[in-house]
Each structure stands twice: as C-alpha cells, then as structure tokens.
XYZ file of C-alpha atoms in Angstrom:
695
model
C -99.372 -106.678 -237.367
C -96.205 -105.249 -236.457
C -97.172 -104.835 -232.775
C -98.346 -108.536 -232.731
C -95.114 -109.672 -234.089
C -93.256 -107.684 -231.339
C -95.441 -109.387 -228.738
C -94.549 -112.749 -230.018
C -90.982 -111.826 -230.096
C -90.944 -110.651 -226.331
C -92.593 -113.854 -225.275
C -90.214 -116.056 -227.209
C -87.302 -114.046 -225.634
C -88.648 -114.241 -222.193
C -89.010 -118.159 -222.505
C -85.468 -118.423 -223.788
C -84.198 -116.123 -220.801
C -86.020 -118.417 -218.210
C -84.795 -121.549 -219.742
C -81.082 -120.411 -220.025
C -81.072 -119.045 -216.635
C -82.448 -122.152 -214.948
C -80.230 -124.387 -216.978
C -77.048 -122.742 -216.310
C -77.774 -122.304 -212.611
C -78.663 -125.785 -212.046
C -75.864 -127.050 -214.158
C -73.150 -125.042 -212.376
C -74.521 -125.927 -209.107
C -74.451 -129.689 -209.907
C -70.826 -129.517 -210.949
C -69.704 -127.989 -207.587
C -71.642 -130.824 -205.812
C -70.032 -133.423 -208.064
C -66.439 -132.408 -206.915
C -67.353 -132.656 -203.247
C -69.031 -136.111 -203.948
C -66.244 -137.516 -206.031
C -63.784 -137.048 -203.130
C -65.882 -139.134 -200.736
C -65.425 -140.662 -198.434
C -62.453 -138.965 -196.625
C -60.525 -142.142 -196.454
C -60.573 -145.275 -198.517
C -59.027 -148.752 -197.813
C -56.800 -151.026 -199.903
C -56.580 -154.462 -198.878
C -57.247 -155.371 -195.248
C -55.566 -152.423 -193.474
C -53.874 -149.856 -195.804
C -55.888 -146.679 -195.294
C -55.542 -143.742 -198.008
C -56.284 -140.299 -196.747
C -55.307 -136.834 -198.166
C -52.575 -135.947 -199.221
C -52.819 -139.480 -200.778
C -55.339 -140.379 -203.453
C -56.368 -143.312 -205.453
C -55.518 -142.936 -209.183
C -59.176 -143.978 -209.863
C -60.346 -140.615 -208.334
C -60.071 -137.243 -209.742
C -56.594 -135.570 -209.265
C -57.930 -132.822 -207.315
C -58.640 -135.173 -204.363
C -55.066 -135.372 -203.356
C -51.709 -133.646 -203.527
C -49.467 -134.051 -206.530
C -46.844 -136.684 -206.091
C -49.113 -138.752 -203.727
C -51.050 -140.729 -206.260
C -51.397 -144.392 -205.286
C -52.614 -147.359 -207.220
C -54.567 -150.241 -205.513
C -54.915 -153.460 -207.160
C -56.507 -156.107 -205.032
C -54.460 -156.238 -201.604
C -51.493 -154.366 -203.292
C -50.892 -150.667 -203.028
C -48.060 -149.024 -205.042
C -46.578 -145.510 -205.134
C -45.091 -144.052 -208.317
C -42.138 -141.633 -207.572
C -39.000 -140.454 -209.866
C -40.040 -143.048 -212.501
C -39.760 -146.012 -209.969
C -42.481 -148.065 -208.547
C -42.608 -148.727 -204.816
C -44.773 -151.135 -202.919
C -46.660 -149.442 -199.948
C -46.395 -151.630 -196.932
C -47.980 -149.300 -194.257
C -49.329 -145.842 -194.085
C -49.551 -144.149 -190.562
C -51.682 -141.067 -190.948
C -51.218 -139.834 -187.322
C -47.407 -139.859 -187.591
C -47.331 -138.888 -191.272
C -45.044 -141.798 -192.056
C -45.376 -144.633 -194.651
C -43.203 -147.846 -195.186
C -42.289 -148.677 -198.875
C -40.163 -151.192 -200.460
C -38.948 -151.919 -204.005
C -40.952 -154.612 -205.746
C -37.983 -156.252 -207.152
C -36.754 -157.000 -203.652
C -40.136 -158.100 -202.296
C -38.718 -161.760 -201.927
C -35.113 -161.151 -201.097
C -32.117 -159.326 -202.719
C -31.942 -161.501 -205.941
C -33.799 -159.790 -208.908
C -34.057 -161.787 -212.177
C -31.744 -159.527 -214.235
C -29.193 -156.756 -213.730
C -31.487 -154.134 -215.269
C -33.602 -154.491 -212.171
C -30.743 -153.025 -210.052
C -31.223 -149.342 -209.676
C -30.516 -147.114 -206.939
C -33.287 -145.668 -204.761
C -34.567 -142.190 -205.967
C -37.151 -140.277 -203.799
C -38.806 -136.907 -204.158
C -37.351 -134.971 -201.199
C -39.520 -132.093 -201.942
C -42.318 -134.328 -200.480
C -40.608 -136.880 -198.588
C -37.710 -137.323 -196.038
C -36.035 -140.315 -194.474
C -37.154 -140.970 -190.812
C -34.453 -141.680 -188.220
C -35.409 -145.429 -188.322
C -33.679 -145.853 -191.826
C -30.140 -146.107 -193.143
C -28.534 -146.928 -196.257
C -27.282 -150.535 -197.058
C -25.233 -151.371 -199.957
C -25.788 -154.619 -202.146
C -22.705 -155.919 -203.994
C -23.172 -158.405 -206.837
C -20.889 -160.317 -209.176
C -18.049 -160.475 -206.773
C -14.918 -162.350 -207.949
C -13.839 -163.588 -204.511
C -14.382 -163.134 -200.683
C -12.744 -159.881 -199.335
C -9.466 -160.048 -197.309
C -11.187 -158.551 -194.333
C -13.631 -160.415 -192.213
C -16.244 -161.101 -194.655
C -19.545 -159.197 -194.414
C -22.967 -160.887 -194.893
C -22.985 -162.745 -198.116
C -25.845 -164.303 -200.043
C -26.283 -166.382 -203.109
C -28.996 -166.069 -205.698
C -30.771 -169.094 -207.529
C -28.927 -170.699 -210.199
C -31.197 -169.200 -212.691
C -30.208 -165.724 -211.824
C -26.618 -165.925 -213.098
C -25.090 -167.069 -216.232
C -21.381 -166.383 -217.064
C -22.182 -166.263 -220.818
C -24.931 -163.647 -220.614
C -24.719 -159.795 -220.313
C -28.107 -159.377 -218.897
C -27.681 -161.720 -215.813
C -25.225 -162.086 -213.119
C -21.889 -163.756 -213.842
C -21.049 -164.883 -210.186
C -23.236 -166.329 -207.584
C -21.004 -164.542 -204.856
C -22.773 -161.388 -203.401
C -22.731 -159.414 -200.230
C -24.638 -156.928 -198.159
C -22.441 -154.212 -196.438
C -23.466 -151.348 -193.738
C -19.792 -150.462 -192.603
C -17.761 -148.209 -194.860
C -14.636 -150.303 -194.489
C -16.428 -153.242 -195.948
C -17.918 -151.189 -198.852
C -14.165 -149.961 -199.722
C -13.043 -153.488 -199.746
C -15.994 -154.904 -201.811
C -15.641 -152.241 -204.642
C -12.362 -153.729 -205.279
C -13.614 -157.115 -206.117
C -17.462 -156.565 -207.042
C -18.606 -155.198 -210.399
C -22.183 -154.050 -209.224
C -23.310 -152.097 -206.251
C -26.544 -150.430 -205.519
C -27.734 -148.506 -202.191
C -30.924 -149.512 -200.708
C -32.578 -147.951 -197.586
C -33.420 -150.335 -194.864
C -34.718 -150.317 -191.242
C -31.840 -149.994 -188.721
C -33.563 -152.561 -186.371
C -33.528 -155.046 -189.329
C -29.764 -154.491 -189.636
C -29.123 -154.909 -185.845
C -31.144 -158.078 -186.055
C -29.125 -159.240 -188.919
C -25.928 -158.761 -187.034
C -27.278 -160.516 -184.028
C -28.457 -163.519 -186.063
C -32.050 -162.828 -185.467
C -33.217 -162.206 -189.121
C -31.948 -162.949 -192.611
C -30.971 -160.758 -195.495
C -34.236 -161.504 -197.370
C -36.050 -159.747 -194.418
C -33.712 -156.989 -194.378
C -34.338 -155.890 -197.917
C -37.969 -156.900 -198.377
C -39.350 -155.157 -195.219
C -38.548 -151.952 -196.881
C -37.799 -148.547 -195.178
C -39.714 -145.617 -193.645
C -40.451 -142.220 -195.001
C -42.186 -139.057 -193.521
C -44.285 -136.801 -195.723
C -43.291 -133.206 -195.293
C -45.834 -131.072 -196.707
C -47.925 -128.750 -194.430
C -51.302 -130.366 -193.800
C -52.645 -127.686 -191.232
C -55.042 -126.420 -193.678
C -56.427 -129.626 -194.567
C -57.183 -130.303 -190.935
C -59.037 -126.750 -190.825
C -61.025 -127.959 -193.822
C -62.110 -131.288 -192.375
C -63.050 -129.480 -189.159
C -65.592 -127.331 -191.085
C -66.979 -130.636 -192.611
C -65.067 -130.102 -195.907
C -62.934 -132.429 -198.016
C -59.311 -131.676 -198.759
C -58.353 -131.091 -202.430
C -55.655 -129.549 -204.459
C -55.891 -126.742 -207.085
C -53.467 -127.626 -209.816
C -53.785 -124.329 -211.463
C -52.817 -122.280 -208.464
C -50.580 -125.150 -207.164
C -52.086 -125.096 -203.524
C -54.463 -126.960 -201.264
C -58.217 -126.049 -201.355
C -61.402 -127.105 -199.347
C -64.127 -129.005 -201.265
C -67.389 -128.233 -199.493
C -71.072 -129.503 -200.213
C -71.879 -126.104 -201.798
C -68.688 -124.921 -203.312
C -64.963 -124.642 -203.364
C -63.017 -122.583 -200.794
C -59.521 -121.677 -200.009
C -59.096 -123.010 -196.424
C -62.568 -123.835 -194.692
C -66.256 -124.213 -195.581
C -68.167 -121.092 -194.928
C -71.678 -121.421 -193.745
C -73.414 -119.560 -196.745
C -72.862 -118.458 -200.233
C -71.244 -121.373 -201.817
C -69.116 -120.906 -204.974
C -71.733 -122.200 -207.357
C -70.259 -123.266 -210.416
C -66.649 -122.921 -209.948
C -64.703 -126.177 -210.290
C -61.613 -125.031 -208.779
C -60.661 -121.658 -207.206
C -60.970 -118.648 -209.620
C -57.791 -117.335 -211.017
C -58.970 -114.095 -209.745
C -58.401 -115.238 -206.083
C -56.959 -112.762 -203.788
C -53.480 -113.895 -203.190
C -52.976 -111.299 -200.300
C -55.906 -112.725 -198.397
C -55.659 -116.523 -198.852
C -58.206 -117.218 -196.047
C -60.986 -115.467 -197.709
C -63.269 -117.509 -199.857
C -63.764 -116.396 -203.519
C -67.469 -115.954 -203.359
C -67.577 -112.285 -204.690
C -65.494 -113.092 -207.743
C -67.320 -116.306 -208.328
C -70.678 -114.824 -208.006
C -69.723 -112.015 -210.426
C -68.345 -114.669 -212.958
C -71.685 -116.740 -212.490
C -73.784 -113.593 -213.032
C -71.575 -112.751 -216.022
C -71.998 -116.403 -217.452
C -75.734 -116.258 -217.091
C -76.100 -112.744 -218.425
C -73.801 -113.569 -221.466
C -75.737 -116.651 -222.250
C -79.084 -114.992 -222.036
C -77.774 -112.083 -224.153
C -76.643 -114.631 -226.672
C -79.967 -116.290 -226.622
C -81.766 -112.821 -227.384
C -79.436 -112.123 -230.105
C -80.101 -115.540 -231.661
C -83.824 -115.016 -231.351
C -83.532 -111.707 -233.048
C -81.438 -113.261 -235.786
C -84.060 -115.913 -236.295
C -86.847 -113.354 -236.440
C -85.360 -110.998 -238.764
C -84.115 -113.923 -241.041
C -87.561 -115.063 -241.189
C -89.029 -111.735 -242.032
C -86.559 -110.410 -244.547
C -85.024 -113.727 -245.713
C -81.407 -112.310 -245.455
C -78.419 -113.942 -243.825
C -76.867 -111.448 -241.398
C -73.166 -111.724 -240.815
C -71.002 -110.159 -237.987
C -67.629 -109.042 -238.812
C -64.703 -107.513 -237.030
C -63.296 -108.571 -233.646
C -64.573 -107.254 -230.426
C -61.075 -106.406 -229.014
C -57.432 -106.528 -229.795
C -56.212 -110.172 -230.152
C -54.106 -111.680 -227.389
C -51.126 -114.077 -227.803
C -53.413 -117.042 -227.313
C -56.078 -115.832 -229.438
C -53.598 -115.195 -232.232
C -52.359 -118.739 -231.633
C -55.817 -120.255 -231.853
C -56.654 -118.386 -234.943
C -53.470 -119.445 -236.546
C -54.451 -123.163 -236.056
C -57.945 -122.405 -237.720
C -56.496 -120.675 -240.640
C -55.932 -123.432 -243.440
C -53.435 -121.200 -245.149
C -51.294 -120.624 -241.840
C -47.621 -121.541 -242.172
C -46.261 -120.396 -238.838
C -46.607 -119.658 -235.283
C -44.891 -116.242 -234.071
C -42.743 -116.744 -237.196
C -41.915 -120.345 -236.497
C -42.476 -122.769 -239.301
C -45.480 -125.161 -239.079
C -44.575 -128.617 -239.848
C -47.142 -131.611 -240.207
C -47.465 -134.499 -238.050
C -46.873 -136.675 -240.980
C -43.612 -135.019 -242.076
C -42.150 -135.357 -238.566
C -43.463 -138.957 -238.276
C -41.511 -139.875 -241.363
C -38.372 -137.992 -240.002
C -38.290 -139.900 -236.861
C -39.247 -143.348 -238.608
C -42.625 -143.333 -236.766
C -40.929 -142.179 -233.523
C -38.748 -145.320 -233.584
C -37.545 -145.997 -229.980
C -34.055 -146.592 -231.410
C -34.249 -142.931 -232.416
C -34.768 -141.647 -228.891
C -32.214 -139.072 -227.626
C -33.478 -138.988 -224.078
C -36.476 -137.803 -221.859
C -37.217 -134.319 -220.766
C -39.515 -133.071 -218.083
C -42.371 -132.640 -220.577
C -41.571 -135.086 -223.313
C -39.381 -137.569 -225.153
C -36.944 -136.230 -227.775
C -36.228 -138.091 -231.058
C -33.512 -137.713 -233.608
C -34.828 -137.036 -237.090
C -33.860 -136.051 -240.561
C -36.109 -133.647 -242.637
C -36.554 -134.159 -246.367
C -34.397 -131.074 -246.794
C -31.568 -132.954 -245.074
C -31.605 -131.116 -241.864
C -30.903 -133.188 -238.817
C -33.418 -132.305 -236.077
C -34.375 -133.218 -232.515
C -38.154 -133.653 -232.247
C -39.684 -133.284 -228.756
C -42.941 -135.112 -228.384
C -44.873 -133.812 -225.402
C -46.353 -136.364 -222.979
C -50.073 -137.132 -223.600
C -50.672 -137.269 -219.682
C -49.193 -133.780 -219.142
C -52.358 -131.662 -218.730
C -50.400 -128.297 -219.222
C -48.616 -129.585 -222.428
C -50.553 -126.971 -224.653
C -49.456 -124.245 -222.301
C -45.886 -125.380 -222.165
C -45.867 -125.812 -226.005
C -46.998 -122.230 -226.489
C -44.618 -120.901 -223.962
C -41.608 -122.370 -225.515
C -42.636 -121.266 -229.140
C -43.314 -117.782 -228.100
C -39.999 -117.500 -226.207
C -37.757 -119.185 -228.749
C -39.287 -117.656 -231.687
C -37.501 -114.358 -231.197
C -34.479 -115.362 -229.643
C -31.011 -115.393 -231.509
C -27.860 -116.302 -229.606
C -25.078 -118.622 -230.645
C -25.357 -120.450 -227.389
C -29.171 -120.988 -227.413
C -30.683 -123.945 -229.208
C -32.574 -123.063 -232.326
C -36.226 -123.800 -232.866
C -36.894 -124.828 -236.449
C -40.689 -125.556 -236.131
C -43.568 -126.955 -234.577
C -46.877 -128.740 -235.307
C -50.258 -126.880 -235.224
C -52.271 -127.114 -232.096
C -54.694 -128.836 -233.952
C -52.338 -131.502 -235.072
C -52.524 -135.109 -233.777
C -49.819 -134.476 -231.306
C -47.904 -131.243 -230.032
C -44.285 -131.602 -231.383
C -41.534 -129.158 -231.285
C -38.446 -129.316 -233.724
C -34.948 -128.038 -232.709
C -31.610 -127.893 -234.351
C -29.840 -131.370 -233.673
C -26.975 -130.999 -231.148
C -24.907 -134.224 -231.682
C -22.604 -134.399 -228.572
C -24.953 -134.930 -225.725
C -25.378 -132.963 -222.541
C -22.951 -131.507 -220.092
C -24.325 -133.868 -217.496
C -23.659 -136.983 -219.832
C -19.958 -136.003 -220.000
C -19.556 -135.249 -216.254
C -21.363 -138.121 -214.520
C -23.319 -139.939 -217.231
C -22.984 -142.266 -219.986
C -19.777 -140.291 -221.563
C -18.132 -139.629 -218.343
C -15.488 -142.302 -218.884
C -14.352 -141.025 -222.210
C -12.581 -138.195 -220.387
C -13.283 -135.597 -223.084
C -14.157 -132.587 -220.854
C -10.634 -131.241 -219.761
C -10.389 -127.973 -217.549
C -10.307 -125.490 -220.532
C -13.282 -127.018 -222.073
C -15.297 -126.911 -218.774
C -14.258 -123.317 -218.213
C -15.543 -122.376 -221.638
C -18.863 -124.215 -221.043
C -19.377 -122.152 -217.932
C -18.512 -118.869 -219.850
C -20.715 -119.659 -222.815
C -23.725 -120.698 -220.568
C -23.390 -117.430 -218.642
C -23.286 -115.487 -221.904
C -26.615 -117.168 -222.938
C -28.186 -116.466 -219.542
C -27.298 -112.773 -219.772
C -28.884 -112.592 -223.154
C -32.067 -114.196 -221.911
C -32.058 -111.912 -218.733
C -31.575 -108.810 -221.138
C -34.539 -110.106 -222.976
C -36.521 -110.249 -219.696
C -36.742 -113.887 -219.790
C -35.816 -116.309 -216.719
C -34.774 -119.699 -217.746
C -35.942 -121.330 -214.491
C -34.456 -124.757 -215.176
C -30.741 -124.136 -215.530
C -29.041 -127.537 -215.189
C -26.270 -129.603 -216.930
C -28.944 -131.795 -218.440
C -30.251 -128.656 -220.230
C -26.847 -127.653 -221.496
C -26.220 -129.335 -224.873
C -22.747 -129.659 -226.529
C -22.242 -129.507 -230.211
C -19.276 -131.272 -232.230
C -16.849 -128.809 -230.945
C -18.261 -128.684 -227.419
C -19.809 -125.435 -227.761
C -22.745 -124.645 -225.581
C -26.372 -124.748 -226.712
C -28.822 -123.889 -223.823
C -32.091 -125.853 -224.193
C -35.525 -126.607 -222.722
C -37.560 -123.535 -222.337
C -40.780 -125.263 -221.160
C -40.480 -123.677 -217.724
C -39.222 -120.220 -218.728
C -41.202 -117.114 -218.025
C -41.330 -113.738 -219.603
C -40.489 -111.278 -217.014
C -42.512 -108.128 -217.169
C -40.757 -104.696 -217.040
C -40.696 -102.750 -213.898
C -40.893 -105.405 -211.451
C -38.583 -107.011 -208.902
C -40.062 -110.353 -208.873
C -42.921 -112.640 -209.931
C -44.741 -114.561 -207.326
C -45.408 -118.166 -208.652
C -45.228 -121.668 -207.320
C -41.864 -123.182 -207.530
C -41.088 -125.299 -210.607
C -37.781 -126.677 -211.815
C -35.406 -129.413 -210.823
C -34.643 -130.078 -207.095
C -31.009 -129.641 -206.262
C -30.923 -126.658 -208.575
C -33.760 -124.604 -206.931
C -33.217 -121.134 -205.417
C -34.110 -121.881 -201.671
C -35.746 -118.237 -201.457
C -37.898 -119.236 -204.532
C -38.699 -122.576 -203.014
C -39.639 -121.112 -199.775
C -41.065 -117.605 -200.541
C -42.533 -118.397 -204.141
C -40.664 -115.326 -205.472
C -38.990 -115.779 -208.779
C -36.139 -113.438 -209.806
C -33.262 -113.363 -212.227
C -31.133 -114.291 -209.059
C -32.975 -117.780 -209.197
C -31.098 -118.489 -212.372
C -27.965 -117.320 -210.885
C -28.273 -119.883 -207.943
C -28.986 -122.696 -210.340
C -25.856 -121.601 -212.275
C -23.862 -121.709 -209.129
C -24.858 -125.495 -208.755
C -23.773 -125.937 -212.505
C -20.234 -124.489 -211.607
C -19.970 -126.847 -208.620
C -20.753 -129.670 -211.067
C -18.185 -128.508 -213.547
C -15.242 -128.652 -211.012
C -16.195 -131.769 -209.200
C -17.978 -134.013 -211.775
C -20.572 -135.036 -209.295
C -24.338 -134.825 -209.737
C -26.350 -132.011 -208.052
C -28.070 -134.610 -206.071
C -27.022 -137.925 -205.067
C -28.818 -139.893 -202.273
C -25.816 -142.342 -202.105
C -23.660 -139.567 -200.422
C -23.845 -139.111 -196.844
C -26.982 -137.141 -195.730
C -25.119 -133.795 -195.176
C -23.716 -134.018 -198.940
C -26.869 -135.128 -200.842
C -27.092 -131.662 -202.136
C -23.880 -130.643 -204.048
C -24.097 -127.142 -203.046
C -24.106 -128.009 -199.294
C -21.071 -130.321 -199.944
C -19.078 -127.419 -201.691
C -19.787 -124.946 -198.908
C -18.824 -127.586 -196.255
C -15.551 -128.368 -198.087
C -14.877 -124.617 -198.257
C -15.774 -123.935 -194.656
C -13.361 -126.894 -193.578
C -10.555 -125.840 -195.898
C -10.852 -129.131 -197.739
C -11.762 -127.970 -201.261
C -9.154 -130.265 -202.714
C -11.403 -133.215 -201.747
C -14.155 -131.720 -203.766
C -12.428 -131.208 -207.006
C -12.332 -133.883 -209.820
C -8.836 -135.647 -209.815
C -9.211 -136.053 -213.459
C -8.606 -132.269 -213.818
C -4.997 -132.834 -212.406
C -5.111 -129.600 -210.832
C -2.449 -130.700 -208.319
C 0.050 -130.604 -210.989
C -0.746 -127.318 -212.830
C -0.671 -124.150 -210.808
C -2.728 -122.158 -213.514
C -5.435 -124.823 -213.619
C -5.457 -124.892 -209.852
C -5.936 -121.157 -209.557
C -8.695 -121.115 -212.159
C -10.593 -123.756 -210.444
C -10.501 -122.268 -206.965
C -11.430 -119.028 -208.455
C -14.494 -120.612 -210.104
C -15.325 -122.373 -206.758
C -15.254 -118.948 -205.107
C -17.670 -117.524 -207.745
C -19.821 -120.659 -207.244
C -19.938 -119.883 -203.492
C -21.199 -116.338 -204.307
C -23.871 -117.590 -206.575
C -25.120 -120.193 -203.915
C -25.662 -117.600 -201.416
C -29.145 -118.330 -199.588
C -30.111 -114.615 -199.576
C -30.443 -113.548 -203.403
C -29.328 -109.991 -202.601
C -25.738 -111.271 -201.856
C -25.590 -113.074 -205.248
C -24.007 -111.331 -208.093
C -26.084 -110.656 -211.405
C -25.342 -112.823 -214.352
C -23.651 -110.040 -216.062
C -21.150 -109.862 -213.090
C -20.913 -113.783 -213.319
C -19.956 -113.437 -217.013
C -17.418 -110.603 -216.468
C -15.627 -112.544 -213.690
C -15.592 -115.802 -215.786
C -14.007 -113.842 -218.730
C -11.430 -112.449 -216.226
C -10.663 -115.996 -215.033
C -10.093 -117.124 -218.549
C -7.735 -114.009 -219.108
C -5.981 -114.410 -215.792
C -7.193 -111.026 -214.626
C -9.721 -112.251 -211.820
C -9.807 -110.569 -208.551
C -12.244 -112.962 -206.845
C -11.137 -114.140 -203.548
C -10.092 -117.744 -203.652
C -12.155 -120.011 -201.249
C -9.436 -119.931 -198.785
C -9.674 -116.313 -198.458
C -13.578 -116.123 -198.156
C -14.529 -115.592 -194.570
C -17.238 -118.022 -193.966
C -18.874 -118.457 -190.399
C -18.814 -121.983 -188.894
C -22.580 -121.930 -188.845
C -23.107 -120.670 -192.539
C -23.449 -124.029 -194.215
C -27.048 -123.907 -195.106
C -29.141 -127.062 -195.384
C -32.318 -126.954 -197.516
C -35.510 -127.908 -195.677
C -36.762 -131.356 -195.937
C -33.534 -132.586 -197.719
C -34.906 -131.110 -200.900
C -32.872 -133.472 -203.255
C -34.035 -135.741 -205.971
C -33.140 -135.573 -209.658
C -36.461 -134.269 -211.171
C -39.654 -133.383 -209.690
C -41.703 -130.368 -210.219
C -44.604 -128.570 -208.464
C -47.429 -127.499 -210.743
C -46.977 -123.833 -211.767
C -49.547 -121.242 -210.586
C -51.255 -119.440 -213.495
C -51.689 -116.533 -211.230
C -48.555 -113.993 -210.956
C -48.149 -111.220 -208.389
C -46.044 -108.523 -209.927
C -44.213 -106.464 -207.388
C -43.218 -102.985 -208.936
C -39.760 -101.339 -208.279
C -39.794 -98.601 -205.791
C -41.208 -95.441 -207.284
C -43.083 -97.111 -209.949
C-alpha cells in the first residue's frame, strides 16, 4: 500500500511539474510579445498630418514606448505637449530635422487671454529641448497707462470683455504693446504693469515690421524647438526590425523586439523570454550586449522555483491527508533586508514605527489638514504637495502627500524615511512620522517651518519684503554648509541642494529639507554611477555628462546657491539673454569681465559698506571655486564651511574675484542650454560602485 501511494504521489508531482512549466513558459513569452505589439506601429498620426514617432509617444500607449518628457495627448485634430507644468499646442513635428513647432494655447487666437492668470512666462525643459536659430524672445506688455515717449512699438487692443478697471482678475487698461528691441522694453517697463516673454519666429517679427502680418499671427504661430537627446541607438534598433522603447528603471533607451527586449538591437536568436524590461543585472560595462544569459538564468530560476513550490504543496497535501495534521513552517530563510523589514512592519498590526519613525494613520493626518484643504497648501515639491496641519497634541506639521501618478513614490517614501530617521542636526528638517505603506496614501510628516524658503525671499513671493539683509544671507550659507557637511560625514549625498529646499524658521535659521532624491553613499567608493536626477540649473555638469555622483555634486549645487544669495536671481531664467540663462554662467562671465558689481543685488548696498563688499566678493570667489566644471578642482564641503566661517570672522584668505586668474575661454556653457526650473530624469536602480585605490 505504501508503494502504491508513492506511485500516485510521483504521478501527481509529474503532472503538476508539466502544467507549471508549460504555464510559466507560455505566460512569460506572451508578456514579451505584448510589449513589442503594444508599441506598434512605429509611428501614429494625430489629425491630418502630425506624425508621432519615438522619442514622442501618445499617452494612450504604455510609457515604455517613448522617452520621458516626450508624452503627447491627441484629441481629435489637436495635439498637446505637457512640459514644466505648462501645456503647449503642437503645430508641427519634423522627425527628419528633430524639430517641432509649439505654441501656448492661451495665444492661439492672438495676444489677448481672458484673464491675467493666463499670462505666464514660457518654461521649457532644456535637458530635452533647445531653441533653434529661427526663434527669438518677444515681450508682451499689458495694462499700460499711456503711450511711451519714444516712437511707439507695435500696440494692440483686446476685446472690451478682457478688461475691467474694477476687477483684479482682468486687465484695467486696453493699451498693450509687443516689443522686441531692448530700448522699447526699458521704456515700456516704466508705464506698464504686466510683462511676459514669449518665444516667436524671427520671420514673423520681420513680417510684422514690414507690415506683412499682424500681432495675432506673430504670437499664434508659435516657435520652434529642437529635441536634443541622442537617437543613434534608436536608429540601430529600427534597423534591426525592432521598436524603440525606454527603460524607466535603468533610465535609458532599449530595443523592443518580437522575441524579447535588448539593449541596442534585436539579436537573431535567444530572445529575452519573460523579461518586461532589461534585467537589473544588466552588464553596465558592456551596454551593447543583450541580457540573454541573465534573463535565461532568471527564467529557469522562476520555473524551478515554481515547480519546487508545486512539489512542496503536493507533499503537504499528501501528508495532511494521511496524518490529518497541519504542518507549519517557521523561521526566515535569510537575514531580513531594509525593504523586507519595511514590508513586515506594514503587515504587523501592532507596529508603531518605521525605522524608529512614528506611524500615523491616514485619518489622523486627514483631520490635521482639514481633509487636505487646498487652502492649507504650502507648496508643491518634486514628488508631492505639502500641506500645513495641526496634530491633536498641538504640534504644527507639514504633511507631504506623494503624487499618485509617481510610479516610484514607494521607493522615494522609504528612501526619505530611512535617511531622515537617523539624522539629528539643528539645520536639518525633522521627520515626525509617516503613514504605513498599506495606508490609503503615502504621507510624510515633518516639523512645520513657518518662514518659507530661501527662494521665496530672494526672488519669490516674499522678495519685496526685503527681509534678507547680508548678515542673514551669510548665516544661511554657513548653516546650509554645516548641514551638508553633516550629511556627507553620514555618507549621504543630498543631490537636490537648491534654494527651494532650504526652509527658514521664524529666526531665519536654516532647515534643509526634501531628501526624496538623496542617496546613502557606501563606504570605500569614490563615486556612484547613476542616472542624473535633480533640478536643472543646479546639476553638476560632470554628473549630468558622466552619470557619476559624488559629494562634489552637492558642492556644485551649493555654488549655485551662493550665486543666488549674492544676486537674488533665480538659478535659471529663460527671460535673461541666452548666455546668462544659467546663473552660474552669468557669475563666471561677470568675474571674467571684471563686472561683478553688476551681478550683486543692489539691495545689499555693498557699495556703501566696505565690510559687506569684502564679504560678498569673498563669497563670490568661493562660489566660483564650487562651480568648477572639473570636480577635482572644487573644495570639499568641510573646506567650504571653514571658509565661510572665516569670512564671517573676517579671517578669510580666499582670493577675491578680481585676483582670480581666469582664462578668457574658461566660461563653460552647459550642453543643450540645460536650464529649466524643475525636471528630473528617472533614476537608475543599478549602481556601479567604484572602490578607492588599494581597496
């Protein structure tokens, strides 16, 4: 009888094995084919003539069919592009010259929007796009009180319904102008209350001057951009009968083939059965090698694991039937990792913290923020909206509500909790708590810092209050440097140092915030190789070009922050002349041309105070050192902090900018005018750790 039972058991296990093997093999193969098919055809058409090809992709397709930042929405004959929180109408796409023509919807019929709120400067993602030589900036002036004293530039009037002297949301005067020449702009700024810059075609301006067109056509016909990403790999993929795609995990292009996913081109055999995207185990040193070996190994592992599970399940059923016992397995199979601990915490009904951080329920935070009332909004970050709230114990808090459409929000959530949980520094924002990962939403709870950001006070909503005198600005620089030194000593790179992430308390003391992009930096390595992520205008050019993240990347960003503190200008401003869009370029140019005084904010009154003038110029010299394009030439954050302390104590030995020997050709321009206020490239989950020599 015992032998007969064994035969039945073996037959049962064999059947289960065959069923599982066949099911897994066919399912994985079908998944790969589905990716290839879902990105067909190579191009689609919107309306009568707008052809959408990679890197662009229609939002109705999976996101791996196109490059991040190139998503388009087609509705009828209308095609729109979302960029930098603005919407643009796409008028033309030329896939041969890599150019597209776009316009702002509010100007589709001319320069007269319905309300003032529609008047916004054009912001573009200069990590992906650049202006072509066919475009130039025009300035539209509204609510002008009279005609200028000079020969009047081109004027226009808006419909009667567009202005109302008694309304704050509409225009108060029908007198408006468009100006190209700088002398007109200077004159119009004296008599007009509103101005915005809008890119236009140079040919349209020429036709306007010659009387061959009107202002409506000038603004409605838009302007031309060129996309600047490298598409050579895509062409190779298409040449091998593949379809171009993008791996958001590794943040790089891939080739979707009929039998699998490859790095560059479709191989003629051994497709990557069952891998929806390139495996995290991809060999980064040999990017042209497909990942068949790793994937086949993974596939075999999946099949073997599943079959083993089926056998164990069969044995369990068999012995349960024979002995009428419930067999329980106990004990983990290996040491828990950070993520497994986090997951296990969420499953534990008695858990009260993550990594020592208090767990708060969604309902508690919903009540604290008055159901996330829009009136409680403090501002929007890169990964979520921040709300003011008051807990039941009376604590004022800032609650970050991670965006639902952020597919990496769980990773950023855990990253910020893990990093902030063990940090204690007077100039770092405190993390009070968070929700469980099984909560209705992912929420992070910080101490409330009431005085806004440094950006608000330098060039934002609080700039006109004039609260940041020079001693306060120097203290902000010193305290921020102290916080960054502490982070670097803790093997953490902030990676998004900018004035928007420097909070100020009621005494204008610094609280460095927003650690969603920060990285724990392993010991005994010189850098981490990872896709660039952060805010354009602050990004280390070597990090942007070579994908190598080091502590010196924070130093570069801090140099931009110093430039903002002495100038009160934003890090990126497309309304400035082309060479000065990036603030770091402007600073170095002013130093090179011995015109630093033009760069410094007149509000600081440095011309009348020799002590302030000396300190500001010393800080400018330090900023120059931090902004060196070669990271080895930059100081460490410890050296930066020491020098700032010396400047405060009047013991600084740094050369003032006039004494720095700068070659005429030194002023470095970032490639592709990398500029706009906030765009980020998806981070790679694969890191290459480069050991120190001798390790």
